[in-house]
Every structure is written in C-alpha cells, then in structure tokens.
PDB file of C-alpha atoms in Angstrom:
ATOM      1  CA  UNK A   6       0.000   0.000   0.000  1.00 82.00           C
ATOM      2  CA  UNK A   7       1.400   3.165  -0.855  1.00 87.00           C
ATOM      3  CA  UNK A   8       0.723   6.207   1.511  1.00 88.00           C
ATOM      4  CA  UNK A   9       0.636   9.847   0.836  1.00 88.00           C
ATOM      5  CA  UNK A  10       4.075  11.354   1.501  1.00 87.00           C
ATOM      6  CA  UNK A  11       4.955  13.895   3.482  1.00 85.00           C
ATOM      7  CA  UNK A  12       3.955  17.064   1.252  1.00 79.00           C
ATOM      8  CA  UNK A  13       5.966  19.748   3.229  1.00 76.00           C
ATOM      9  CA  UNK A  14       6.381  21.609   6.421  1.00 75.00           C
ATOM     10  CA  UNK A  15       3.217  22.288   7.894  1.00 78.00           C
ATOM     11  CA  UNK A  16       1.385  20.625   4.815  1.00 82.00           C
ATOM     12  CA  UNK A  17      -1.006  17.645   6.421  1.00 84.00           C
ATOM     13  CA  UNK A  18      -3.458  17.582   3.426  1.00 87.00           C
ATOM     14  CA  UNK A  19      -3.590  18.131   0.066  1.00 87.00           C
ATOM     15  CA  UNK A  20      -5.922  17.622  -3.096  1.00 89.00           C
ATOM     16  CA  UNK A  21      -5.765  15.170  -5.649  1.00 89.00           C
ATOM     17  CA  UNK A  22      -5.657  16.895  -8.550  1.00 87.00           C
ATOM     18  CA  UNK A  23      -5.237  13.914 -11.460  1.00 89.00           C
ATOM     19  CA  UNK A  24      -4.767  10.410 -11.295  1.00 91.00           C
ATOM     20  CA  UNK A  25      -2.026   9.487 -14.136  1.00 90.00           C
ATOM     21  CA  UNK A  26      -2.757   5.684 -14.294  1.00 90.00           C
ATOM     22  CA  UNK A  27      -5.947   4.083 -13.868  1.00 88.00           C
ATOM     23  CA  UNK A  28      -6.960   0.711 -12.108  1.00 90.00           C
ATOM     24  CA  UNK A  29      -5.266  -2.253 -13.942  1.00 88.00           C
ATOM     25  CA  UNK A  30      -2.076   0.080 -15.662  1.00 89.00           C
ATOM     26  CA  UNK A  31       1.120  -1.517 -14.885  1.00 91.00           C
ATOM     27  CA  UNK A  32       3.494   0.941 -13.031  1.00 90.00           C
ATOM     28  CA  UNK A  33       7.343   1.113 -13.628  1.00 90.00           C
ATOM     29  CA  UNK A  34       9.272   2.313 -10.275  1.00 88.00           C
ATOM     30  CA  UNK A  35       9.536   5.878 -10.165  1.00 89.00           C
ATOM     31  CA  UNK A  36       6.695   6.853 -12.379  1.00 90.00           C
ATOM     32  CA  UNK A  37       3.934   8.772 -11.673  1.00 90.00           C
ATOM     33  CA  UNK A  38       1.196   8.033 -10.351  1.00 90.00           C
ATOM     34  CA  UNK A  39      -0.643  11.381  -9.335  1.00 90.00           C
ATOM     35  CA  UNK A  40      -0.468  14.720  -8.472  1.00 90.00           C
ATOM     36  CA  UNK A  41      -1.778  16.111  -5.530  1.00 88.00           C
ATOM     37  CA  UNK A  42      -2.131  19.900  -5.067  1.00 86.00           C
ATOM     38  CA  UNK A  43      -1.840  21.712  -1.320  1.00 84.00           C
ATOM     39  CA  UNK A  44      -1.880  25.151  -0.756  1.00 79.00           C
ATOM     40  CA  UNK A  45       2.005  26.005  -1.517  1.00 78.00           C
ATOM     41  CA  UNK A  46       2.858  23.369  -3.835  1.00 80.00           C
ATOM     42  CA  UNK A  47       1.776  21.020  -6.812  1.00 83.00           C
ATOM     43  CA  UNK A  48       3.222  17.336  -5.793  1.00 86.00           C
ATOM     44  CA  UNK A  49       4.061  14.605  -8.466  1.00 89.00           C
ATOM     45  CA  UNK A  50       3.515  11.186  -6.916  1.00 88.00           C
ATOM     46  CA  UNK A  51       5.851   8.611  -7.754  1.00 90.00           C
ATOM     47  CA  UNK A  52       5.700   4.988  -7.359  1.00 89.00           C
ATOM     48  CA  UNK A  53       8.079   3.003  -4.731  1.00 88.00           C
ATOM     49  CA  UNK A  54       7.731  -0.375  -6.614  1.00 89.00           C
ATOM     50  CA  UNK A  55       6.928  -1.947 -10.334  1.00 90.00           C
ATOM     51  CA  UNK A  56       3.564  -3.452 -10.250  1.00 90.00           C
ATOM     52  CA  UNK A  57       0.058  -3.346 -11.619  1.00 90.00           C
ATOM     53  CA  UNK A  58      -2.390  -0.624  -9.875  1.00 89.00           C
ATOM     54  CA  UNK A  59      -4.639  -2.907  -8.127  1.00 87.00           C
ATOM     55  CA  UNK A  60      -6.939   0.172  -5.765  1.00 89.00           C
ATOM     56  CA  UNK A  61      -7.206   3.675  -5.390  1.00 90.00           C
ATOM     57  CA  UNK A  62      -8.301   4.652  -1.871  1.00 91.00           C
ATOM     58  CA  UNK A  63      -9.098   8.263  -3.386  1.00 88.00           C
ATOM     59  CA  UNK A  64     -10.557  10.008  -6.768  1.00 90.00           C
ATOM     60  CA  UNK A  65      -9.546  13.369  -8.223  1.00 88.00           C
ATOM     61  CA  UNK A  66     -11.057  15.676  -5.912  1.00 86.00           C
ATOM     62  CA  UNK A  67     -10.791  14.491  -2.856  1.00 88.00           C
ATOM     63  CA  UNK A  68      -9.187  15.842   0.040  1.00 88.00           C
ATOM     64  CA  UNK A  69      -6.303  13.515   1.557  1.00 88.00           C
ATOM     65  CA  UNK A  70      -4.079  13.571   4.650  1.00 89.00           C
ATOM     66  CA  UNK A  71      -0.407  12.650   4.990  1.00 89.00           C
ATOM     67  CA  UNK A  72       0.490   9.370   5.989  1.00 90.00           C
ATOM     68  CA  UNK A  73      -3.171   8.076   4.833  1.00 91.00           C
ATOM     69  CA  UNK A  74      -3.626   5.318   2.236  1.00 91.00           C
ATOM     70  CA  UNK A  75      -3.334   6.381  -1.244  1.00 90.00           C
ATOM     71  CA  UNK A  76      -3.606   3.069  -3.831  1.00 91.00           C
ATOM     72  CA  UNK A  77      -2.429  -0.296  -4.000  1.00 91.00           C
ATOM     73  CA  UNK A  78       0.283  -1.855  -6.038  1.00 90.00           C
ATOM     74  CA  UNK A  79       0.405  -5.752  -7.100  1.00 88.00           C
ATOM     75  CA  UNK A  80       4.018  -6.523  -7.354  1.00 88.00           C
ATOM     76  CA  UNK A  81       3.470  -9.832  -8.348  1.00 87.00           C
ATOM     77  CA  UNK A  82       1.541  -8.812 -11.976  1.00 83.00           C
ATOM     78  CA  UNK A  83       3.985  -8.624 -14.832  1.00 83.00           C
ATOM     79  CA  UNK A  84       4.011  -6.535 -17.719  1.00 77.00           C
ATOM     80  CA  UNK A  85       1.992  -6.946 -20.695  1.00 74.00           C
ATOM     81  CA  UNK A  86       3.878  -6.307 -24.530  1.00 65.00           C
ATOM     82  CA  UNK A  87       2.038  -3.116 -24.916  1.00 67.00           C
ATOM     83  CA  UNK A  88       3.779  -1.951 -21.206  1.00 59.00           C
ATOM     84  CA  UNK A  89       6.884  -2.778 -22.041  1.00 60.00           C
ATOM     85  CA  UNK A  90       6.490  -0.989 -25.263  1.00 56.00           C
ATOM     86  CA  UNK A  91       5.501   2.034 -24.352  1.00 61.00           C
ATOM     87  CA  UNK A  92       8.332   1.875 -21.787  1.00 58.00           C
ATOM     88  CA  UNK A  93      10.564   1.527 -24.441  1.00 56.00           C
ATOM     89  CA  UNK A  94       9.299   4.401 -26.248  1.00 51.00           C
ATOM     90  CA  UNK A  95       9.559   6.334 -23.242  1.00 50.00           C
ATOM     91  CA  UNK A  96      13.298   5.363 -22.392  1.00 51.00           C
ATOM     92  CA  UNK A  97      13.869   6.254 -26.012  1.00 47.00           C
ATOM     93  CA  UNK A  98      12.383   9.777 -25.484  1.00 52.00           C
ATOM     94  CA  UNK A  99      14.328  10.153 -22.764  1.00 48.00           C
ATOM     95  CA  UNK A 100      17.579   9.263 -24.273  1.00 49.00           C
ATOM     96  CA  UNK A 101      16.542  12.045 -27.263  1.00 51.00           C
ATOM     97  CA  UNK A 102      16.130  14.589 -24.481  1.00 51.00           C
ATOM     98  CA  UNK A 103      19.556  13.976 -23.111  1.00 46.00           C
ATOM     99  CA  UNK A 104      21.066  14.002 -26.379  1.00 50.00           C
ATOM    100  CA  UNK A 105      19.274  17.746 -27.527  1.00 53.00           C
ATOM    101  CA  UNK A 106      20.728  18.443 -23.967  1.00 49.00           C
ATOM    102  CA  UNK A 107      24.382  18.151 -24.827  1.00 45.00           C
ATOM    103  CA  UNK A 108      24.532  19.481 -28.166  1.00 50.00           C
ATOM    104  CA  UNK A 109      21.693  22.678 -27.409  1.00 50.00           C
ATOM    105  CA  UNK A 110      25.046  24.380 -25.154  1.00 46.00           C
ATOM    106  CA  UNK A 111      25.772  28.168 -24.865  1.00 48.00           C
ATOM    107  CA  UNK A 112      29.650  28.678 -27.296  1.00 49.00           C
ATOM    108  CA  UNK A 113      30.227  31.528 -25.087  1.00 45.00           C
ATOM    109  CA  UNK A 114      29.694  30.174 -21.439  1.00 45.00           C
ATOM    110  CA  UNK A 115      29.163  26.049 -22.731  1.00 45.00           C
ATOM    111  CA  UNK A 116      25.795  25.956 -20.260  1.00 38.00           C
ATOM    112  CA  UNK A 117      23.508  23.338 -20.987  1.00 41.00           C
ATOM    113  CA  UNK A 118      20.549  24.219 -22.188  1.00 34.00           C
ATOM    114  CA  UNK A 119      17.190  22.350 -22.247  1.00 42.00           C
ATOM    115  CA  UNK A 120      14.462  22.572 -24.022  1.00 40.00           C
ATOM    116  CA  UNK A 121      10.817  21.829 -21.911  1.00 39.00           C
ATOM    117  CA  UNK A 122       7.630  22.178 -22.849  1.00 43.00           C
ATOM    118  CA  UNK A 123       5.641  23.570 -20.056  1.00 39.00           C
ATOM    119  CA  UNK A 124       2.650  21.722 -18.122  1.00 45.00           C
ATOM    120  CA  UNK A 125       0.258  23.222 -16.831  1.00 41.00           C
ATOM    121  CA  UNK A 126      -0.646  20.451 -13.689  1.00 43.00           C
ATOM    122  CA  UNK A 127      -4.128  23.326 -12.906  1.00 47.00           C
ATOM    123  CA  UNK A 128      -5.388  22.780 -16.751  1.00 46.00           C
ATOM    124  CA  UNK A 129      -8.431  22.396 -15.890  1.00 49.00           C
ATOM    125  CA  UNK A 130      -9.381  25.410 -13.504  1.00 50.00           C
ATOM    126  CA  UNK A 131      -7.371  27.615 -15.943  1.00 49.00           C
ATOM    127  CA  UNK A 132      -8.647  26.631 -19.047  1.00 48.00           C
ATOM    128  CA  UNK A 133     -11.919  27.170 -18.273  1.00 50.00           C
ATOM    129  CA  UNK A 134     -11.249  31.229 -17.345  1.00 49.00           C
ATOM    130  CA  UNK A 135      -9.852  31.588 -20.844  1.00 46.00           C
ATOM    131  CA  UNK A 136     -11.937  33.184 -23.500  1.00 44.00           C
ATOM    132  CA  UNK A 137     -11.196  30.341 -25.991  1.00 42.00           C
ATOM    133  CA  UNK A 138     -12.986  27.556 -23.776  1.00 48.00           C
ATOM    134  CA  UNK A 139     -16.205  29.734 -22.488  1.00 58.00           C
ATOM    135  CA  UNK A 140     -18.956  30.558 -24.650  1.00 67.00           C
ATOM    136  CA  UNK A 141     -21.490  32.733 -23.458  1.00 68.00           C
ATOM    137  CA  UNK A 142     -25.105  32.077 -24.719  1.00 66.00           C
ATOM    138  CA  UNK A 143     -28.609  33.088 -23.966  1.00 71.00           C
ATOM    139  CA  UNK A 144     -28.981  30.904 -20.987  1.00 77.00           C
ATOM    140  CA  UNK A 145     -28.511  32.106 -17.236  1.00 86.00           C
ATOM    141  CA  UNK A 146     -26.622  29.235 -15.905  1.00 88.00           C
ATOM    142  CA  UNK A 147     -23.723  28.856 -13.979  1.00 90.00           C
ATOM    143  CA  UNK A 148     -20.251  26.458 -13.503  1.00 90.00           C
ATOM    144  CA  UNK A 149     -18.520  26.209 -10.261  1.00 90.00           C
ATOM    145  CA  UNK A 150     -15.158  24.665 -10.310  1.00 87.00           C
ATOM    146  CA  UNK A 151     -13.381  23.861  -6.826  1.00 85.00           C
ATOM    147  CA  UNK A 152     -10.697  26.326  -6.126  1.00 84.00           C
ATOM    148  CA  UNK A 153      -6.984  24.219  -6.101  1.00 80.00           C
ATOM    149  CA  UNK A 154      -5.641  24.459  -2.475  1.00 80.00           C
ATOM    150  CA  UNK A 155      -2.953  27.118  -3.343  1.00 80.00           C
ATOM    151  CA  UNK A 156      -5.763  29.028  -5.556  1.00 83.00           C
ATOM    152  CA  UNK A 157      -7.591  29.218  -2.377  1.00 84.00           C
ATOM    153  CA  UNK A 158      -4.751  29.721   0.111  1.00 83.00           C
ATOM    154  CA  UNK A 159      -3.770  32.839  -2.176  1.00 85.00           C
ATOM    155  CA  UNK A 160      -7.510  34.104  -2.204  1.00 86.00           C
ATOM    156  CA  UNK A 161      -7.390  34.137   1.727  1.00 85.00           C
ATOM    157  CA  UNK A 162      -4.378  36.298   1.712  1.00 86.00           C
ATOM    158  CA  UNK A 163      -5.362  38.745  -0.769  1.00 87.00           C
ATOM    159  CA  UNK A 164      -9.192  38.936   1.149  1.00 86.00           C
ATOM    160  CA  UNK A 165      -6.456  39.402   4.315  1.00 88.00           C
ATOM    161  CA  UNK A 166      -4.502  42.289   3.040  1.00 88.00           C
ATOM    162  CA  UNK A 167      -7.906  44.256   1.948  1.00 86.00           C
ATOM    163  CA  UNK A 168      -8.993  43.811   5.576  1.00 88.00           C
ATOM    164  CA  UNK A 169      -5.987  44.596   7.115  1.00 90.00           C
ATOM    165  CA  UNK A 170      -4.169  47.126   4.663  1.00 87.00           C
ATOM    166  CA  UNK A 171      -4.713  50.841   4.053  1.00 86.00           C
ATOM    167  CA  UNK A 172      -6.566  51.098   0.490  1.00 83.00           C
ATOM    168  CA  UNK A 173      -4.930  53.418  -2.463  1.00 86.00           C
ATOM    169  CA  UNK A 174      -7.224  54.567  -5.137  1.00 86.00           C
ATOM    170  CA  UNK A 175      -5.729  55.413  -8.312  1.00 88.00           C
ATOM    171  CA  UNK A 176      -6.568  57.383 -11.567  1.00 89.00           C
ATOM    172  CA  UNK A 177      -5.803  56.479 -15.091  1.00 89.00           C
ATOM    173  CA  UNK A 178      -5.963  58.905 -18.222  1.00 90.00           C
ATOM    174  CA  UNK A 179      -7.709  57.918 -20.957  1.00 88.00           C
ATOM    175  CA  UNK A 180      -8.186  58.660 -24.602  1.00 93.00           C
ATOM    176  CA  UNK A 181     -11.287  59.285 -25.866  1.00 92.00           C
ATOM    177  CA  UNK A 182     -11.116  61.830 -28.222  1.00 94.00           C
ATOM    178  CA  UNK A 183     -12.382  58.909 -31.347  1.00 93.00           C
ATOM    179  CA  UNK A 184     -15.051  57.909 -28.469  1.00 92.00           C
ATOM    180  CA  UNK A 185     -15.856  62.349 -28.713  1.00 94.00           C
ATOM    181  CA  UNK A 186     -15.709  62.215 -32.565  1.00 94.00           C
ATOM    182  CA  UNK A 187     -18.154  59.230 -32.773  1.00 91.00           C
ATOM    183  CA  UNK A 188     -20.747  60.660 -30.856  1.00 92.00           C
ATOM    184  CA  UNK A 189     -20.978  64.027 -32.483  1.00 92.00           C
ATOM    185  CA  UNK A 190     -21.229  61.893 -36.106  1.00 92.00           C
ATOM    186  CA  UNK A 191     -23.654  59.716 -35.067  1.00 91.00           C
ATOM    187  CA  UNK A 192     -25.830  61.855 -32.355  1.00 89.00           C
ATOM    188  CA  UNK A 193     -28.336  62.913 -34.773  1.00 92.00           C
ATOM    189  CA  UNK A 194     -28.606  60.447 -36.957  1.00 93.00           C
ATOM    190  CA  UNK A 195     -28.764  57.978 -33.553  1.00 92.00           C
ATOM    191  CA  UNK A 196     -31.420  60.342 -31.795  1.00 91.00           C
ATOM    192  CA  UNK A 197     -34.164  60.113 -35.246  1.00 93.00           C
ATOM    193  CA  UNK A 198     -33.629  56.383 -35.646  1.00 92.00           C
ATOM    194  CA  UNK A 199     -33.859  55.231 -31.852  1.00 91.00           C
ATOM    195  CA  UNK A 200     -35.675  57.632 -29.990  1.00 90.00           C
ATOM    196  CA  UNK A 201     -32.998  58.572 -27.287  1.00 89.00           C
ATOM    197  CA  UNK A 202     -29.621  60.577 -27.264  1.00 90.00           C
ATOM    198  CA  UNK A 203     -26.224  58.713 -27.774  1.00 91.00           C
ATOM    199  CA  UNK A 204     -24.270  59.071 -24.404  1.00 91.00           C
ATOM    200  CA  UNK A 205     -20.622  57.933 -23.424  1.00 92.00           C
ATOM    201  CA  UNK A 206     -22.169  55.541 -20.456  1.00 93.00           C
ATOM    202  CA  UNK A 207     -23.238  53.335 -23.055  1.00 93.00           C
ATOM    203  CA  UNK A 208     -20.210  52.716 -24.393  1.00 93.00           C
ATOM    204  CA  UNK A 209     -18.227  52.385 -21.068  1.00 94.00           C
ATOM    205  CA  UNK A 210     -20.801  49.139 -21.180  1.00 95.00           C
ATOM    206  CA  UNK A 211     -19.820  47.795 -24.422  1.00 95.00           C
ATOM    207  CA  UNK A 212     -16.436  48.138 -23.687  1.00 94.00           C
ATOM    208  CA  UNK A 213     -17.010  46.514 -20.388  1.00 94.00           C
ATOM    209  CA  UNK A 214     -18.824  43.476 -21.870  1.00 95.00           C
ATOM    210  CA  UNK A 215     -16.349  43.209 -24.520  1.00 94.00           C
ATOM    211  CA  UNK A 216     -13.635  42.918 -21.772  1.00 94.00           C
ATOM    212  CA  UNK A 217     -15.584  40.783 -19.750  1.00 94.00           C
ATOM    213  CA  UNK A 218     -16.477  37.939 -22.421  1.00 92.00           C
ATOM    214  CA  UNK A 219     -12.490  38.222 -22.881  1.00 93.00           C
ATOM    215  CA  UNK A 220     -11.971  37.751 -19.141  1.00 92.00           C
ATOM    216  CA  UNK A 221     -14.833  35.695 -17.972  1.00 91.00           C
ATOM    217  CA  UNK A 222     -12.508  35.426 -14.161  1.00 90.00           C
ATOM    218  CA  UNK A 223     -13.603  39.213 -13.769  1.00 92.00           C
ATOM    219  CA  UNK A 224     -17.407  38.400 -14.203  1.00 93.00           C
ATOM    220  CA  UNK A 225     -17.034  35.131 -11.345  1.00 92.00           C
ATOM    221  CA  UNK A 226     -17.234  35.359  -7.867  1.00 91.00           C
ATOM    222  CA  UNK A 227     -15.710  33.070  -4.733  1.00 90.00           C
ATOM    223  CA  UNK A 228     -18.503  30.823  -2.640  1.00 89.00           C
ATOM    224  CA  UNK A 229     -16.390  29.216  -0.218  1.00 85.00           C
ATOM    225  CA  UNK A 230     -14.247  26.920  -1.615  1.00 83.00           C
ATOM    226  CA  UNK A 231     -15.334  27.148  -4.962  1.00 87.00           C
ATOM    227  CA  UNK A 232     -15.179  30.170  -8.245  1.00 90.00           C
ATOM    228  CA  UNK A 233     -18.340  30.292  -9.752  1.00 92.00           C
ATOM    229  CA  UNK A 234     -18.455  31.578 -13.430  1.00 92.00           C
ATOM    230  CA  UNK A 235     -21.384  32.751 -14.752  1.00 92.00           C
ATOM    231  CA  UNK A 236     -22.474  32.478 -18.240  1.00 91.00           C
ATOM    232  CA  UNK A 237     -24.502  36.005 -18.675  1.00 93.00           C
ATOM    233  CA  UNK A 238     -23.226  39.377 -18.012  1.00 94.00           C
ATOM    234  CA  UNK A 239     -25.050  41.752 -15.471  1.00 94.00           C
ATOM    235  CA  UNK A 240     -23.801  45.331 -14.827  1.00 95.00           C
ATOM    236  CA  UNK A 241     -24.921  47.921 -12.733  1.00 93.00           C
ATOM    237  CA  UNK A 242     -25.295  51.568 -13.694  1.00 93.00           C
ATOM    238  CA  UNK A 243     -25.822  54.496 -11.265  1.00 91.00           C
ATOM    239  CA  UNK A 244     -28.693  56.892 -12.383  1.00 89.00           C
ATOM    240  CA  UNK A 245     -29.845  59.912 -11.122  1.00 85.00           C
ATOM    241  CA  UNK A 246     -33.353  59.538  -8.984  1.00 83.00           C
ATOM    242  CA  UNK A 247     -34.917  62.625  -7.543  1.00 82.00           C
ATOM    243  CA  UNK A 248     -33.825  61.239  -4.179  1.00 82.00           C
ATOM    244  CA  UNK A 249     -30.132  61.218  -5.220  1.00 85.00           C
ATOM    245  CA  UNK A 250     -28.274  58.326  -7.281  1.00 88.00           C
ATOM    246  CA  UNK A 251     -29.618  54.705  -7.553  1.00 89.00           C
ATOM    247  CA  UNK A 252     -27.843  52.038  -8.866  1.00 92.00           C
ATOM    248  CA  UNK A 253     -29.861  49.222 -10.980  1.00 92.00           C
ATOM    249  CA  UNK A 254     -28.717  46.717 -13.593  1.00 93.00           C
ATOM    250  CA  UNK A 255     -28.131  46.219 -16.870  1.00 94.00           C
ATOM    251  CA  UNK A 256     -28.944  42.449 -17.173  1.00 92.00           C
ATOM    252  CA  UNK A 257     -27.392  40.297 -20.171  1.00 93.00           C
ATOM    253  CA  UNK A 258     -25.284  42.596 -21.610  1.00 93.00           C
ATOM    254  CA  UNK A 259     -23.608  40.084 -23.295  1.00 93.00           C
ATOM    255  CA  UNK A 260     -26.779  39.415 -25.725  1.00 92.00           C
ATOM    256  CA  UNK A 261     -26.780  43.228 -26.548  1.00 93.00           C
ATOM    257  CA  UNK A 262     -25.181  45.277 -28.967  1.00 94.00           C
ATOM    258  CA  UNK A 263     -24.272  49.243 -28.297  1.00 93.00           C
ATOM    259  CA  UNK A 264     -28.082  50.497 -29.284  1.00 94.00           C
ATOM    260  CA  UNK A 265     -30.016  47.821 -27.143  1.00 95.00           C
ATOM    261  CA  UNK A 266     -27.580  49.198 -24.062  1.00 95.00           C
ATOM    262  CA  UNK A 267     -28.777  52.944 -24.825  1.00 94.00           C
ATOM    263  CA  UNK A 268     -32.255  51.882 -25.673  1.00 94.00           C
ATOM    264  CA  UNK A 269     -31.525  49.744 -21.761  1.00 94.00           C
ATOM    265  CA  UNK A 270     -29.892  52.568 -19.940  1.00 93.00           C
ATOM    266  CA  UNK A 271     -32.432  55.278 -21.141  1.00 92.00           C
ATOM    267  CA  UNK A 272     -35.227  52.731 -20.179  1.00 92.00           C
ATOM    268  CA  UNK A 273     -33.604  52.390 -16.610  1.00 91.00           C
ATOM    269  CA  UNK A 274     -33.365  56.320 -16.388  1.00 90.00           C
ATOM    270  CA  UNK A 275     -36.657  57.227 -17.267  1.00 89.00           C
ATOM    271  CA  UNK A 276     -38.031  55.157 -14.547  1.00 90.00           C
ATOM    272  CA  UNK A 277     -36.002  55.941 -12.185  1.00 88.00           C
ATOM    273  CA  UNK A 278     -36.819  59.867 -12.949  1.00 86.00           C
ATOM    274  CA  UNK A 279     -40.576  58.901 -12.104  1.00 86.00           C
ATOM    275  CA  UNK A 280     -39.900  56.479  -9.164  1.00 84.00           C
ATOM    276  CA  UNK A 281     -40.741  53.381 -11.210  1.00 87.00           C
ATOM    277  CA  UNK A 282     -38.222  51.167 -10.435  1.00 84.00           C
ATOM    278  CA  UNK A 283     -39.079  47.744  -9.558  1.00 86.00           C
ATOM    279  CA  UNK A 284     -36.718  45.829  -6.756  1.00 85.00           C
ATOM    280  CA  UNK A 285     -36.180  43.329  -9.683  1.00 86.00           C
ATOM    281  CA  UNK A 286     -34.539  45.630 -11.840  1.00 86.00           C
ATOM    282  CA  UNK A 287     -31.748  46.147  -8.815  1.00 86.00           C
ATOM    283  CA  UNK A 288     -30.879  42.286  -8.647  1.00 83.00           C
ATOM    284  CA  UNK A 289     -28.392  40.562 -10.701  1.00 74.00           C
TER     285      UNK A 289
END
C-alpha cells in the first residue's frame, strides 16, 4: 500500500488533482502516479515499486491527509507487450532529451541548455477562465469549479490584506477623443432612428462586456471553496433619482449590442426619474 508522503512543512493535506494511471495500468518504479495539489505546492507522486495498480483509496477531488492510504500496487503482476512498449518508447524519449541536452550548449559560457515544454498540472481550472474555452449564450446558468488548495490559500491572503491594509485609489488617463468624434457623427442620426440621445455611459458598457467575455474570471465570484463563473453578463449603472443616485442593472449585456444598451440605460433612467423602479430591476 502506498501512503501519501509527506507534502511539506506544515502541509497535512492536500488535493488530488489527477490520477495518471488508472486501475489495472502496470506501473514502472519511479513513475507517476498522481499529483496532488496543497496550498504552496503542486506534488508529483511517484511509485516506490513496479507493479500493476490494483486500488485507489481516493478520486480526483478528494481531500487527503499525509500518511493516509493512497492506492495499491500488485508486485506480483507482470508486464503486458504493450507496457513494455511504451516503456521503451519512453526510455527512447528520454535518451533524445539527453542528447538535444548536450549538443543545445551556450559557445560563449558552454551551459547546458534544455528545451521543456511547459505543463500546466491546474489545466483544468485555468482553461476554463480563458476566452477560448467559455462561450457565453442566452442561458442564465452557472459552472462552479473547486478552487486548487494554493488558488484558495492565495484568495485568503489577498481577502487578508484588503482587511488589514490601508486602500490606495488610483486614476488612469484615458483617450477618448475617437469615443468624442463618434458621438458628435452619429448623435443625430442615432437620436431620429432610436428615440434617445447617444451618451458615453453606453459605451463604457460595451467596452465593459467586450472585456468581460475576454476575461470571464472578472465576471465570477468566490462561494467558499469554490469560483463560480457565470455564463450572462449583469452590470450595474448608477442613475440619477430625484432622491439622489440609484444604482440598478443592466442584465445580459452580453446578448446586446451598443443600441439595445442605450435603448436599456435610457429605459432604466426614465423610470427611475418617475420612481418606477421595480426591486427586480436592482438584482443581478
């Protein structure tokens, strides 16, 4: 039975975050088994002994503790043709590697240079945040995907130092002299065909839902230990109400195009100007 190493001072748990063999796989010494995550470190699990994976104790997800049983290993099971094969491959791969190692050398300093591709062991979490993996559609739904141990350990921290630390605003300049030039072309002509005056809020909320499909992170939220991403795009816009400035929302921007936000934003105005607002037009 193999046990889950020590993972570190002050580390007694940590995640599993894959499995790299499966029930039945035969296992050489020294190759990997796993990879459990804690909250400083990504740990690759290697086996003690050749043998066939006979049990798992754990799946990808769970939570273990040091010293706790991980999997067993059947040392008695021998290799099958297609094992030893791939073995082979693999000691052949390795013996490339070495050999790109000694002639890839610096002529001025003769360092040894490698070349690696990198893996990325927290594929799955970051994938999903990238703009090439998440669609957004016309459906309010949401994904939650558990927060790695070190995502969450860093999370803590930074929720920590806002607590605990003196806040700094600052002030960025921006351009927006085309932004100026756009507006004054297209007021009238904007004004006759929709009914309502082109302003610059509107397109701080195109811009905003452009950057948030891009960055879909920015649009999720933290519930405990998980990062909820959502798949619409709510914003909130501060209006002016005879009682002083109310702030309601803009709901699935990301289904809108520049004159639906106007059209949206006027809409939100107007009532708020007569004290029509509804407590449903403030949630989102």
């Amino acid at each position: 039975t193999l046990k889950v190493p020590r993972l570190g001072d002050s580390i007694t748990e940590g995640v599993i975050n894959e499995w790299k063999k499966k029930v039945g796989d035969y296992v050489y010494s020294d190759e990997t088994l796993a990879v459990i995550d804690t909250d400083k470190v990504s740990v690759d699990i290697n086996s003690k002994t050749s043998g066939a994976l006979h049990k798992i104790f754990a799946e990808a997800g769970d939570v273990v503790l040091v010293d706790s049983p991980l999997c067993e290993i059947d040392t008695s099971a021998q290799p099958n043709e297609n094992d030893i094969r791939k073995n082979t491959e693999v000691d052949h791969e390795n013996k490339l590697e070495v050999n790109d190692e000694i002639e890839h050398t610096n002529n001025d300093e003769d360092i040894k240079i490698k070349e690696t591709n990198v893996d990325t062991k927290n594929k799955n979490e970051n994938n999903f945040a990238g703009s090439s993996s998440y669609q957004y559609n016309n459906e309010r739904t949401e994904k939650r995907i558990r927060m790695l141990p070190m995502r969450k350990r860093i999370a803590e921290r930074l929720k920590e130092s806002q607590n605990t630390c003196a806040l700094l605003t600052t002030f960025n300049e921006c351009d927006m002299s085309k932004a100026i030039v756009l507006r004054t072309e297209l007021k009238d002509i904007f004004q006759k065909k929709y009914g309502c005056k082109l302003g610059f809020v509107s397109l701080f909320l195109y811009a905003s839902t452009l950057a948030l499909k891009k960055m879909p992170q920015v649009n999720a939220y933290i519930d405990n230990d998980e990062i909820v991403y959502k798949n619409y795009i709510d914003i909130s816009v501060a209006v002016a109400t005879p009682n002083g400035l109310t702030v309601p929302v803009i709901r699935d921007c990301q289904n809108k195009n520049l004159p639906q936000l106007e059209l949206a934003l006027s809409d939100l105005a107007a009532k708020a100007k007569n004290n029509k607002l509804s407590l449903d037009e403030f949630t989102g």
